[in-house]
Amino acid sequence: MTVARVTLPDGKALEVPLNSTCADVAARIGPRLAKDAVGCFWNGELCAMEQRITGDGQIRIITKGSPDAILLIRHSAAHLCAAAVLDLFPDAQLGFGPPTAEGFYYDFVVKEPFTPDDLGRIEAKMRELAAQGLPFERKEMDPAAAGKELRRLGYKLKAEYLEELKLKGDVISFYVNGDRFSDMCRGPHVASFGAIPAFKILSASGAYWRGDASGIAMQRIHGTAFPSEAELKKHLELVEEAKKRDHRKLGSELDLFSFHEEAPGFPFWHAGGVVLWRELENLVREELMARGYREVRTPLVLTDELWHRSGHFDHYRDNMYFVEKEERSFAVKPMNCPGACIVYRTAMRSYKELPLRLAEFGMVHRYELSGVLHGLFRVRGFVQDDAHVYCMPDQIEAEVIDCLDMLEKVYKVLGFGVPEIKLSTRPPDRMGSDEIWDKAEGALAGALRNWGKQYREAPQEGNFYGPKLDFDLTDSLGRKWQCGTIQLDFQMPERFDLEYVGSDSARHRPVMIHRAILGSLDRMIGVLVEHYAGKFPVWLAPTQALLLPVTDKTLPYARDVAARMREAGLRVDVDERNEKIGAKIRDGIGRKIPYLLVVGEREAAAGTLSVRPRDGEDRGALPAAEVIEDIRKRHASRALDL
RNA sequence: GCUGCCGUAGCUCAGCGGUAGAGCACCUCCUUGGUAAGGAGGAGGUCACGGGUUCAAGCCCCGUCGGCAGCUCCA
């Protein structure tokens, strides 16, 4: 073989001689592209244009202005960071220093962890080196010469890694910045240290050589870099805004939930948080009713035998809680599916009953390592808006489409846009025949096509028991949250020996669809807190309106209006404190309550309310009945605006 | 779980070897004031817990618990 077949992003392919470089490929495509190319992805891996092509593969070229060019800037910033660290800490050993979605990091072995002061000095040194503008120069050598070079530089860990690279037989490249810095690196990089327009060191933390906790402890320096100061600033502001919206902070400020030593990883829900909870359940329940689901409830504690049968004991034991009583062992459920299967089995099912849709707001417990707990986003006990649909194989597509509709509707009501969809297909290690996998994957892809939405395929990322769809929401800060999921399962019906009687009066195996829309209610509330920055739409707001009597002369009127509002199904409070109106307004704003209703003697006399919407100006006095009806309507319609 | 940092009044934090402080919140009193903090007084802490060093320990050391950040987006 003397040629390699190179596939371009548009699906076209061209043949180039073996050992051509990516730059040669770019030149073949066009001179303009060759000129603007700064790097490329070869088979998904970031590569320099000098990369040699040693076999067939796919290429995607990164040009100067393209969004991916930021990877070069960040990767180069990582080198600049390492250069600064070596300058200040000559004994430091270099680990890896890649670009990431948010910025870059570089790992070092140093005697003492970096202090905030060190980070400041490192950043200052980086600016100094950047000002010198040393160019990045690529040097290629064979592995033997590379080993010698690494020994000369004293890079022990890199030398260790080189041994692995040798096995692949690639040419080894170094990127050298004058006499100040040299690093073994596949590239690509920007032209020089001076060509990193904007960067910032952010933090330091612990890490391990190659992620192995039993291995060498390292210090990781995190930073970020952007093509312009303006973009860097915007990014830092976004990070700052996210910090302000942190649901852990807002959760206690707004009295929604709390965490305590007495139950690490388990939220305590306060009355305000329970309102959110109930509203979300109501929303989902309405949809369940409309779509012919039946809601069930299954036990939290089930015997070990069940979990052996379901396979959880073999695959999920480390995440499960166990209890012993009367010499029997029980497990607290980490998932709701086995319970649903038991309910399915309580009757002989006919094909006429299918699809049988069993929904459950099921509380599950999953043991998580203490270090990964994170507010409501990662807890040890939570409630899923779970459902299990039992159907015949040819009903899969219709059922999936129904789930997609429900998902879209619920997300829209919550104020999120169209989710990103990922289709994960059969993994190498799987259960079930290829025939049924073909059918299942086809059904999911078919449902998505018929539904008319874009999706991304993730080959081999499916569960061993079936393919799945995952849904990523984007919040108001542009962050992604994986919430919904639709998973096909051929294994569970098998393990629980589930059957239905078909029209042929023979017994058949149903297919099971696991699906969740919100995923974890607890986590979804955390996402909503951050999405809305605590300023919930009326229907979700724990307190929808606050009545503010100007003096206690109008307290009786305020109480009377509050009673009428409660009768209309609204959640209201009266600020009965002996405070001036300014203080009451201020505190009401702090509580992020949608409507502040001022009632003084004028209002009491006229039967009106002075409406001050959250984030707005005084709308003046309006008839109380009108105001109540307006808020009630917004509540009932789940309006997103005030 | 591992590494680093942190744990003082309900909350946010100061104090860093010599017998516990502020602001906010809370309670009482005065004030009855129209759209982002009216005034005065009061109560509230075995300084996470357990050991140790010291004449003396929130303050130093060790351990435990809890919290925060990070922990294979691989040259």
XYZ file of C-alpha atoms (C1' of nucleotides) in Angstrom:
717
model
C 0.000 0.000 0.000
C 1.454 3.323 -0.998
C -1.531 5.589 -0.671
C -3.796 6.567 2.184
C -7.443 7.386 1.845
C -8.267 10.626 3.622
C -11.909 11.428 4.326
C -12.919 15.068 4.588
C -15.692 16.411 6.843
C -18.106 16.667 3.899
C -17.715 12.954 3.265
C -15.517 13.350 0.190
C -12.294 11.383 0.143
C -8.973 11.853 -1.530
C -5.921 9.690 -1.841
C -2.491 10.897 -0.845
C 0.869 9.124 -0.790
C 1.707 7.496 2.530
C 3.804 9.685 4.793
C 2.292 12.834 3.366
C 1.713 15.469 6.000
C -1.596 17.024 6.935
C -0.242 20.188 5.359
C 0.092 18.323 2.054
C -3.553 17.309 2.333
C -4.590 20.892 2.945
C -2.577 21.968 -0.097
C -4.365 19.360 -2.192
C -7.726 20.753 -1.095
C -6.840 24.332 -1.830
C -4.117 26.963 -1.461
C -6.343 29.220 0.597
C -7.020 26.450 3.105
C -3.333 25.524 3.219
C -2.468 29.095 4.039
C -5.032 29.460 6.803
C -4.535 26.011 8.337
C -3.119 26.124 11.842
C -3.716 22.543 12.847
C -6.136 19.718 12.360
C -7.989 16.795 13.832
C -6.701 13.510 12.477
C -9.132 10.741 13.411
C -10.461 13.015 16.131
C -7.066 13.758 17.634
C -5.652 17.247 17.627
C -2.553 17.271 15.419
C -0.035 19.615 13.934
C -0.007 20.186 10.173
C 3.356 18.428 10.106
C 1.699 15.213 11.266
C 2.446 12.378 8.877
C -0.333 10.264 7.536
C 0.450 6.582 7.916
C -2.923 5.093 7.086
C -6.520 5.791 6.126
C -8.394 8.231 8.271
C -10.539 11.296 8.647
C -9.234 14.821 8.694
C -10.744 18.093 9.816
C -8.603 21.132 9.301
C -8.574 23.986 11.777
C -8.195 27.394 10.203
C -7.095 30.638 11.787
C -10.491 32.027 12.617
C -12.306 28.781 13.379
C -13.712 28.111 16.853
C -11.280 25.219 17.327
C -8.306 27.536 16.914
C -8.800 28.423 20.563
C -7.361 25.007 21.399
C -4.018 26.096 19.986
C -4.053 29.257 22.020
C -4.854 27.343 25.196
C -2.360 24.616 24.543
C 0.293 27.248 23.907
C -0.730 29.042 27.084
C -0.168 25.752 28.933
C 3.391 25.697 27.580
C 3.875 29.297 28.579
C 2.674 28.384 32.062
C 5.134 25.475 32.256
C 7.940 27.721 31.072
C 7.121 30.181 33.849
C 6.914 27.454 36.463
C 10.306 26.012 35.448
C 11.733 29.479 35.621
C 10.504 29.990 39.185
C 10.727 26.372 40.367
C 13.673 24.822 38.544
C 13.159 21.477 40.317
C 9.581 21.055 39.101
C 8.850 17.991 36.996
C 6.512 18.377 34.045
C 3.455 16.169 33.611
C 0.764 16.730 31.004
C -0.586 20.105 29.996
C -3.525 19.907 27.586
C -6.165 22.413 26.504
C -9.669 21.814 27.875
C -13.185 22.973 27.146
C -12.767 25.825 29.618
C -9.093 26.630 29.315
C -6.010 24.600 30.031
C -4.068 23.001 32.835
C -0.561 21.777 33.428
C 0.523 19.208 36.016
C 3.778 19.501 37.945
C 5.590 17.532 40.601
C 6.781 20.100 43.133
C 7.897 19.823 46.740
C 5.246 22.186 48.119
C 1.750 22.888 46.757
C 1.450 26.187 44.947
C 0.177 29.042 47.080
C -2.055 31.825 45.737
C 1.045 33.972 45.940
C 2.961 31.512 43.740
C 0.166 31.626 41.185
C 0.460 35.395 41.026
C 4.199 35.149 40.458
C 3.698 32.472 37.799
C 1.216 34.632 35.924
C 3.544 37.618 36.149
C 6.388 35.501 34.788
C 4.122 34.306 31.981
C 3.449 37.918 31.001
C 7.143 38.620 31.061
C 7.880 35.650 28.767
C 4.933 36.515 26.531
C 6.328 40.016 26.085
C 9.574 38.513 24.813
C 7.473 36.763 22.152
C 9.668 33.707 21.707
C 8.509 31.701 18.690
C 7.307 28.088 18.922
C 9.651 25.989 16.829
C 8.791 22.403 16.009
C 11.630 19.870 16.082
C 11.082 16.293 15.064
C 13.350 13.457 16.071
C 13.387 9.709 16.365
C 12.560 8.133 19.709
C 16.191 7.494 20.634
C 17.147 11.113 20.114
C 13.989 12.171 21.958
C 14.998 10.058 24.951
C 18.399 11.667 24.968
C 16.848 15.102 24.744
C 14.472 14.410 27.633
C 17.366 13.199 29.785
C 19.257 16.362 28.933
C 16.229 18.454 29.953
C 15.713 16.356 33.085
C 12.041 15.562 32.251
C 11.697 12.222 34.030
C 7.958 11.727 33.684
C 7.990 12.652 30.028
C 10.815 10.143 29.518
C 8.618 7.508 31.127
C 5.753 8.393 28.805
C 8.114 8.308 25.808
C 8.555 4.586 26.393
C 4.855 4.146 25.643
C 4.995 6.358 22.582
C 7.877 4.330 21.194
C 5.558 1.348 20.938
C 3.367 3.308 18.544
C 6.408 4.097 16.451
C 5.469 7.705 15.760
C 7.938 10.428 15.074
C 8.477 12.411 18.287
C 8.183 16.156 18.168
C 9.355 18.888 20.506
C 8.220 22.476 20.620
C 11.033 24.806 21.532
C 10.845 28.451 22.528
C 14.337 29.815 22.037
C 16.561 28.896 24.950
C 13.777 29.392 27.498
C 11.619 26.324 27.121
C 11.324 23.026 25.358
C 8.612 20.415 25.696
C 7.879 17.100 24.093
C 4.548 17.779 22.457
C 2.540 16.728 19.440
C 1.347 20.264 18.857
C 0.045 22.223 17.199
C 0.849 25.629 18.606
C 0.460 29.271 17.795
C 3.406 31.117 16.275
C 4.940 32.374 19.488
C 4.510 33.077 23.191
C 3.509 36.534 22.041
C 0.624 35.143 19.999
C -1.439 34.209 23.045
C -3.648 37.291 23.145
C -5.274 36.903 26.561
C -4.689 34.472 29.401
C -5.169 34.097 33.116
C -4.066 31.658 35.808
C -7.097 30.623 37.813
C -6.322 28.063 40.488
C -4.201 25.175 41.614
C -5.325 21.803 42.871
C -4.149 18.268 43.418
C -3.947 15.728 40.633
C -2.155 12.452 39.987
C 0.286 11.339 37.364
C -1.955 9.785 34.745
C -4.948 10.054 37.060
C -3.808 7.169 39.246
C -4.593 7.942 42.902
C -2.002 5.420 44.057
C 0.611 7.040 41.852
C 2.654 10.204 41.989
C 0.897 13.217 43.519
C 1.086 16.346 41.392
C -0.068 19.923 41.496
C -2.323 21.080 38.694
C -2.398 24.690 37.657
C -5.600 25.726 35.911
C -5.816 28.682 33.614
C -7.633 29.870 30.585
C -6.827 31.731 27.411
C -8.768 33.475 24.656
C -8.206 35.106 21.289
C -8.916 38.516 22.829
C -9.000 40.285 26.169
C -12.679 40.991 25.601
C -13.494 37.298 25.300
C -11.400 36.473 28.353
C -13.219 39.151 30.288
C -16.567 37.827 29.151
C -15.609 34.334 30.214
C -14.456 35.491 33.639
C -17.686 37.432 34.078
C -19.661 34.331 33.203
C -17.729 32.350 35.804
C -18.398 35.140 38.279
C -22.099 35.146 37.429
C -22.245 31.372 37.832
C -20.679 31.746 41.260
C -23.349 34.279 42.233
C -26.036 31.869 41.125
C -24.568 28.893 42.943
C -27.619 26.940 44.052
C -25.939 25.993 47.322
C -25.693 29.669 48.243
C -29.102 30.687 46.886
C -30.663 27.560 48.361
C -29.882 28.642 51.885
C -30.506 32.348 51.239
C -33.945 31.598 49.849
C -34.613 28.985 52.520
C -35.162 26.174 50.021
C -32.989 23.375 51.441
C -29.987 22.676 53.604
C -27.277 20.072 54.110
C -26.075 18.757 57.449
C -23.359 16.620 58.912
C -26.033 14.287 60.179
C -26.741 13.130 56.634
C -23.882 13.914 54.251
C -25.027 13.949 50.661
C -28.736 14.057 51.506
C -30.647 17.315 51.169
C -33.103 18.505 53.824
C -35.940 20.192 51.976
C -37.441 23.267 53.608
C -40.986 24.424 52.942
C -39.892 26.711 50.101
C -38.025 23.936 48.327
C -40.952 21.591 48.702
C -43.095 24.079 46.781
C -40.730 23.772 43.836
C -40.823 20.047 44.242
C -44.598 19.894 44.228
C -44.951 22.197 41.226
C -42.545 20.059 39.211
C -44.388 16.912 40.183
C -47.691 18.504 39.222
C -46.303 19.481 35.844
C -45.030 16.000 35.148
C -48.168 14.334 36.528
C -50.390 16.373 34.220
C -48.409 15.066 31.288
C -48.483 11.499 32.603
C -52.261 11.635 32.880
C -52.598 13.028 29.383
C -50.388 10.313 27.946
C -51.952 7.270 29.529
C -49.320 6.525 32.130
C -50.231 4.898 35.415
C -48.391 5.956 38.497
C -47.084 3.299 40.874
C -45.013 3.289 44.033
C -42.604 0.504 44.885
C -40.671 -0.213 48.103
C -37.391 1.423 49.023
C -35.946 -1.700 50.598
C -35.899 -4.985 48.715
C -34.130 -8.266 49.330
C -30.718 -9.134 48.014
C -32.145 -11.906 45.872
C -33.959 -9.337 43.770
C -30.774 -7.409 43.110
C -28.953 -10.557 42.139
C -31.690 -11.290 39.655
C -31.688 -7.774 38.235
C -27.913 -7.792 37.823
C -27.404 -4.765 40.037
C -25.561 -6.842 42.604
C -22.945 -7.756 40.032
C -22.701 -4.403 38.299
C -23.723 -1.794 40.847
C -22.997 -3.191 44.311
C -20.399 -0.549 45.214
C -23.028 2.149 44.898
C -25.668 0.393 46.980
C -26.656 0.565 50.641
C -27.355 -2.685 52.432
C -29.191 -3.491 55.641
C -29.431 -6.727 57.615
C -32.461 -7.872 59.606
C -33.385 -11.328 60.913
C -30.311 -12.713 59.199
C -31.579 -11.575 55.809
C -29.865 -8.981 53.729
C -31.729 -6.189 51.992
C -30.642 -3.385 49.720
C -32.017 0.134 49.482
C -33.015 0.564 45.854
C -30.560 2.457 43.640
C -33.019 2.255 40.713
C -36.742 1.802 40.314
C -36.813 -0.661 37.428
C -36.870 -3.969 39.331
C -39.848 -2.740 41.353
C -41.682 -1.851 38.161
C -40.959 -5.301 36.761
C -42.490 -6.906 39.835
C -45.625 -4.842 39.331
C -45.713 -5.898 35.681
C -45.650 -9.522 36.726
C -48.677 -9.279 38.993
C -51.011 -10.148 36.140
C -50.930 -12.108 32.957
C -50.487 -9.359 30.380
C -52.194 -9.337 27.023
C -50.842 -7.600 23.964
C -53.977 -5.484 24.207
C -52.602 -3.920 27.405
C -49.383 -2.867 25.749
C -47.792 -0.419 25.812
C -48.068 -0.525 29.591
C -46.633 2.707 30.949
C -45.725 2.640 34.627
C -44.509 5.900 36.107
C -42.954 6.329 39.537
C -41.597 9.267 41.459
C -39.155 6.913 43.060
C -36.635 7.767 45.708
C -33.342 6.045 45.034
C -30.182 5.858 47.115
C -26.759 5.594 45.562
C -23.588 5.650 47.566
C -21.222 8.249 46.118
C -17.640 8.827 47.239
C -17.536 11.677 49.722
C -15.256 13.710 47.472
C -17.697 13.856 44.568
C -20.711 15.169 46.502
C -21.737 18.586 45.231
C -24.829 20.387 46.484
C -27.939 19.088 44.760
C -25.992 18.163 41.644
C -24.421 15.092 43.156
C -26.236 13.573 46.125
C -26.660 10.141 47.652
C -30.435 10.076 47.725
C -32.820 11.626 45.220
C -36.153 11.227 43.484
C -36.423 10.438 39.803
C -39.408 11.164 37.587
C -39.005 7.649 36.356
C -41.144 5.567 34.055
C -40.943 2.133 32.517
C -42.819 1.431 29.351
C -43.402 -2.201 28.452
C -44.175 -2.678 24.808
C -43.838 -4.852 21.739
C -40.779 -4.260 19.538
C -42.811 -2.605 16.788
C -44.258 -0.148 19.311
C -40.845 1.185 20.332
C -40.724 3.998 17.813
C -44.147 5.390 18.673
C -43.411 5.198 22.387
C -40.073 6.937 21.939
C -41.757 9.694 19.956
C -44.283 10.143 22.754
C -41.423 10.452 25.256
C -39.717 12.991 22.999
C -42.911 15.051 22.815
C -43.290 15.013 26.552
C -39.668 15.936 27.050
C -39.899 18.859 24.673
C -43.065 20.136 26.264
C -41.788 19.922 29.829
C -38.473 21.593 29.011
C -40.274 24.381 27.224
C -42.517 25.064 30.200
C -39.442 25.175 32.417
C -37.939 27.853 30.196
C -35.252 25.795 28.487
C -34.656 25.650 24.758
C -34.554 22.577 22.537
C -32.186 20.069 24.144
C -29.155 18.578 22.433
C -29.705 14.945 21.731
C -27.183 12.105 21.762
C -27.879 8.640 20.401
C -25.613 6.016 21.939
C -25.344 2.804 19.984
C -24.243 -0.752 20.734
C -21.075 -1.145 22.792
C -18.589 -3.941 22.068
C -19.599 -5.789 25.234
C -23.352 -6.230 25.010
C -26.322 -8.481 25.476
C -28.798 -9.608 22.877
C -28.638 -10.484 19.198
C -27.460 -8.117 16.482
C -30.885 -8.431 14.971
C -32.618 -6.925 17.964
C -29.940 -4.234 18.266
C -30.517 -3.306 14.628
C -34.182 -2.993 15.347
C -33.711 -0.975 18.540
C -31.161 1.456 17.133
C -33.274 1.783 14.023
C -36.309 2.584 16.143
C -34.500 5.300 18.088
C -32.963 6.849 14.979
C -36.289 6.531 13.172
C -38.135 8.218 16.014
C -35.659 11.090 15.980
C -35.951 11.467 12.217
C -39.725 11.403 12.261
C -39.715 13.831 15.116
C -37.534 16.065 12.971
C -34.825 17.048 15.392
C -31.060 17.137 15.048
C -29.039 14.612 17.006
C -25.491 13.446 17.436
C -24.475 9.808 17.335
C -22.147 8.366 19.966
C -20.977 5.029 18.573
C -20.468 2.269 21.128
C -21.572 4.371 24.076
C -24.840 2.543 24.664
C -25.632 0.494 27.747
C -24.792 -3.204 27.584
C -28.542 -3.857 27.810
C -29.643 -1.526 25.022
C -29.111 1.709 23.080
C -30.181 5.049 24.559
C -30.895 8.707 23.971
C -29.562 11.381 26.308
C -30.713 14.995 26.433
C -28.621 18.013 27.339
C -30.392 21.176 28.412
C -28.757 24.546 27.968
C -29.346 27.001 30.792
C -29.436 30.783 30.720
C -25.634 30.922 31.089
C -25.085 28.513 28.223
C -24.105 25.635 30.463
C -25.167 22.105 29.554
C -27.008 19.764 31.896
C -27.704 16.168 31.085
C -31.167 15.529 32.401
C -33.501 13.422 30.316
C -32.787 9.937 29.095
C -34.604 7.275 27.094
C -33.072 3.823 27.334
C -34.124 0.620 25.651
C -33.665 -2.522 27.681
C -33.813 -6.106 26.433
C -32.143 -7.576 29.444
C -34.444 -6.771 32.322
C -37.550 -8.395 30.756
C -35.360 -11.459 30.213
C -34.077 -11.554 33.766
C -37.531 -11.088 35.240
C -39.056 -13.469 32.740
C -41.660 -10.893 31.699
C -44.213 -12.041 29.173
C -47.348 -11.057 27.372
C -49.764 -13.121 25.415
C -49.838 -12.090 21.778
C -52.708 -12.214 19.304
C -51.306 -15.607 18.310
C -52.023 -16.668 21.922
C -48.345 -17.513 22.331
C -46.169 -15.934 25.018
C -43.747 -13.197 24.026
C -41.098 -11.066 25.688
C -41.894 -7.347 25.957
C -39.269 -4.643 25.458
C -38.755 -2.242 28.327
C -38.114 1.488 27.901
C -36.644 3.336 30.869
C -37.196 7.046 30.655
C -36.831 10.114 32.813
C -37.624 13.670 31.781
C -36.314 15.769 34.650
C -33.985 13.000 35.769
C -33.401 13.740 39.418
C -35.976 16.163 40.846
C -33.391 17.274 43.379
C -30.803 18.030 40.745
C -33.356 19.673 38.448
C -34.268 22.075 41.241
C -30.560 22.905 41.576
C -30.391 23.553 37.829
C -33.521 25.726 37.946
C -32.159 27.764 40.846
C -29.068 28.571 38.790
C -30.963 28.971 35.518
C -33.269 31.571 37.067
C -30.707 32.906 39.542
C -33.363 32.289 42.185
C -35.869 34.535 40.363
C -38.435 31.873 39.637
C -41.420 32.400 37.399
C -44.650 32.882 39.333
C -45.794 29.293 39.114
C -42.565 28.024 40.686
C -41.909 30.821 43.167
C -42.289 29.554 46.744
C -43.842 32.891 47.684
C -45.602 34.495 44.732
C -46.622 37.778 46.308
C -45.802 39.692 49.451
C -48.218 42.181 50.937
C -46.545 45.194 52.455
C -48.725 47.299 54.770
C -47.329 50.820 54.941
C -48.253 51.058 58.631
C -50.045 48.689 60.931
C -53.222 50.687 60.330
C -53.549 48.830 57.043
C -52.545 45.455 58.434
C -56.162 44.228 58.577
C -56.647 45.100 54.908
C -53.395 43.343 53.983
C -54.500 40.226 55.867
C -57.870 40.321 54.148
C -56.303 40.553 50.686
C -53.878 37.765 51.579
C -56.784 35.532 52.556
C -58.503 36.242 49.237
C -55.321 35.447 47.361
C -54.884 32.169 49.215
C -58.455 31.306 48.296
C -57.453 31.876 44.688
C -54.733 29.253 45.188
C -51.819 31.672 45.458
C -48.885 31.546 47.854
C -48.656 34.857 49.678
C -47.100 36.349 52.778
C -47.813 39.533 54.693
C -44.841 41.467 56.034
C -46.271 42.259 59.442
C -43.048 43.572 60.909
C -42.835 46.966 62.505
C -40.618 48.349 59.748
C -40.777 51.247 57.344
C -41.994 50.521 53.828
C -38.520 51.019 52.369
C -37.124 48.253 54.523
C -39.973 45.927 53.614
C -39.445 46.570 49.897
C -35.752 45.941 50.260
C -36.242 42.646 52.061
C -38.902 41.550 49.576
C -36.487 42.182 46.725
C -33.867 40.147 48.585
C -36.302 37.251 48.762
C -36.765 37.535 44.974
C -40.552 37.443 45.331
C -42.316 38.075 41.970
C -44.858 40.638 43.243
C -44.509 43.144 46.060
C -47.913 44.612 46.838
C -47.890 47.832 48.812
C -51.028 48.593 50.783
C -51.429 51.945 52.502
C -54.479 53.896 53.533
C -55.198 54.967 49.940
C -55.296 51.342 48.768
C -57.303 50.194 51.768
C -59.884 52.888 51.098
C -60.120 52.155 47.368
C -59.776 48.374 47.529
C -56.628 48.455 45.423
C -53.061 47.197 45.534
C -49.936 49.080 44.463
C -48.070 46.549 42.357
C -44.311 46.496 42.239
C -43.149 43.563 40.131
C -39.745 42.018 40.795
C -37.029 43.941 38.942
C -39.563 46.561 37.957
C -40.908 49.947 38.884
C -44.093 50.674 40.797
C -47.020 50.052 38.450
C -49.311 52.103 40.661
C -52.574 51.152 42.317
C -54.852 48.627 40.591
C -58.076 47.043 41.790
C -57.216 44.126 44.080
C -59.515 41.700 42.279
C -57.804 42.473 38.973
C -54.348 41.955 40.400
C -55.308 38.664 41.995
C -56.871 37.399 38.794
C -53.823 38.425 36.771
C -51.418 36.603 39.045
C -53.697 33.586 39.198
C -53.752 33.397 35.410
C -49.983 33.581 35.180
C -49.712 30.883 37.769
C -52.197 28.620 36.015
C -50.609 29.122 32.585
C -47.093 28.732 34.004
C -46.159 32.033 32.383
C -42.460 32.818 32.324
C -42.844 36.600 32.577
C -44.402 38.807 35.213
C -11.725 7.309 48.638
C -7.062 10.445 47.398
C -4.393 15.565 47.430
C -4.730 20.598 49.094
C -7.488 24.281 51.707
C -11.273 25.313 55.350
C -14.662 24.564 60.062
C -15.362 30.994 65.668
C -23.118 33.371 67.504
C -28.813 31.362 62.828
C -25.805 33.928 58.458
C -21.148 36.617 56.619
C -16.601 37.118 58.823
C -12.544 39.456 62.349
C -9.354 37.557 66.273
C -3.749 33.588 65.264
C -0.509 31.544 72.557
C -2.605 35.124 77.830
C -9.617 34.155 80.450
C -14.413 35.368 73.086
C -15.670 40.236 68.803
C -18.417 42.977 64.541
C -22.351 43.457 60.940
C -26.883 41.180 59.522
C -30.792 38.104 61.486
C -33.569 37.209 66.349
C -36.250 39.306 71.050
C -38.066 43.859 73.850
C -39.175 48.954 73.834
C -39.651 53.664 71.205
C -41.187 55.198 66.445
C -46.748 54.630 62.484
C -42.947 55.993 58.630
C -45.522 55.561 50.961
C -41.332 52.161 47.226
C -33.747 49.233 48.317
C -31.708 49.425 55.618
C -35.743 54.652 61.548
C -33.726 54.499 66.774
C -32.395 52.309 71.611
C -31.660 48.098 74.474
C -31.228 42.649 75.003
C -30.404 37.617 74.392
C -27.213 34.284 71.870
C -20.774 30.717 71.361
C -17.886 23.880 75.911
C -14.333 28.824 69.082
C -16.756 21.041 64.631
C -15.320 16.698 67.805
C -11.348 13.751 70.450
C -6.410 13.551 72.017
C -1.519 16.008 72.737
C 2.306 20.216 73.536
C 2.376 24.491 77.090
C 2.158 27.811 83.366
C -1.588 29.151 79.615
C -4.697 26.872 73.084
C -10.109 29.137 68.363
C -4.843 30.214 67.836
C 0.710 25.006 67.764
C 0.772 19.223 66.768
C -1.979 14.424 65.716
C -6.534 11.968 64.675
C -11.913 11.931 63.502
C -16.184 14.186 61.267
C -18.100 17.769 57.846
C -17.448 21.468 53.843
C -14.826 23.565 49.388
C -11.616 22.863 44.893
C -9.435 19.236 41.972
C -8.442 13.992 40.834
C -6.784 9.996 32.644
C -11.254 16.321 28.120
C -3.753 11.442 28.143
C 3.279 14.186 24.710
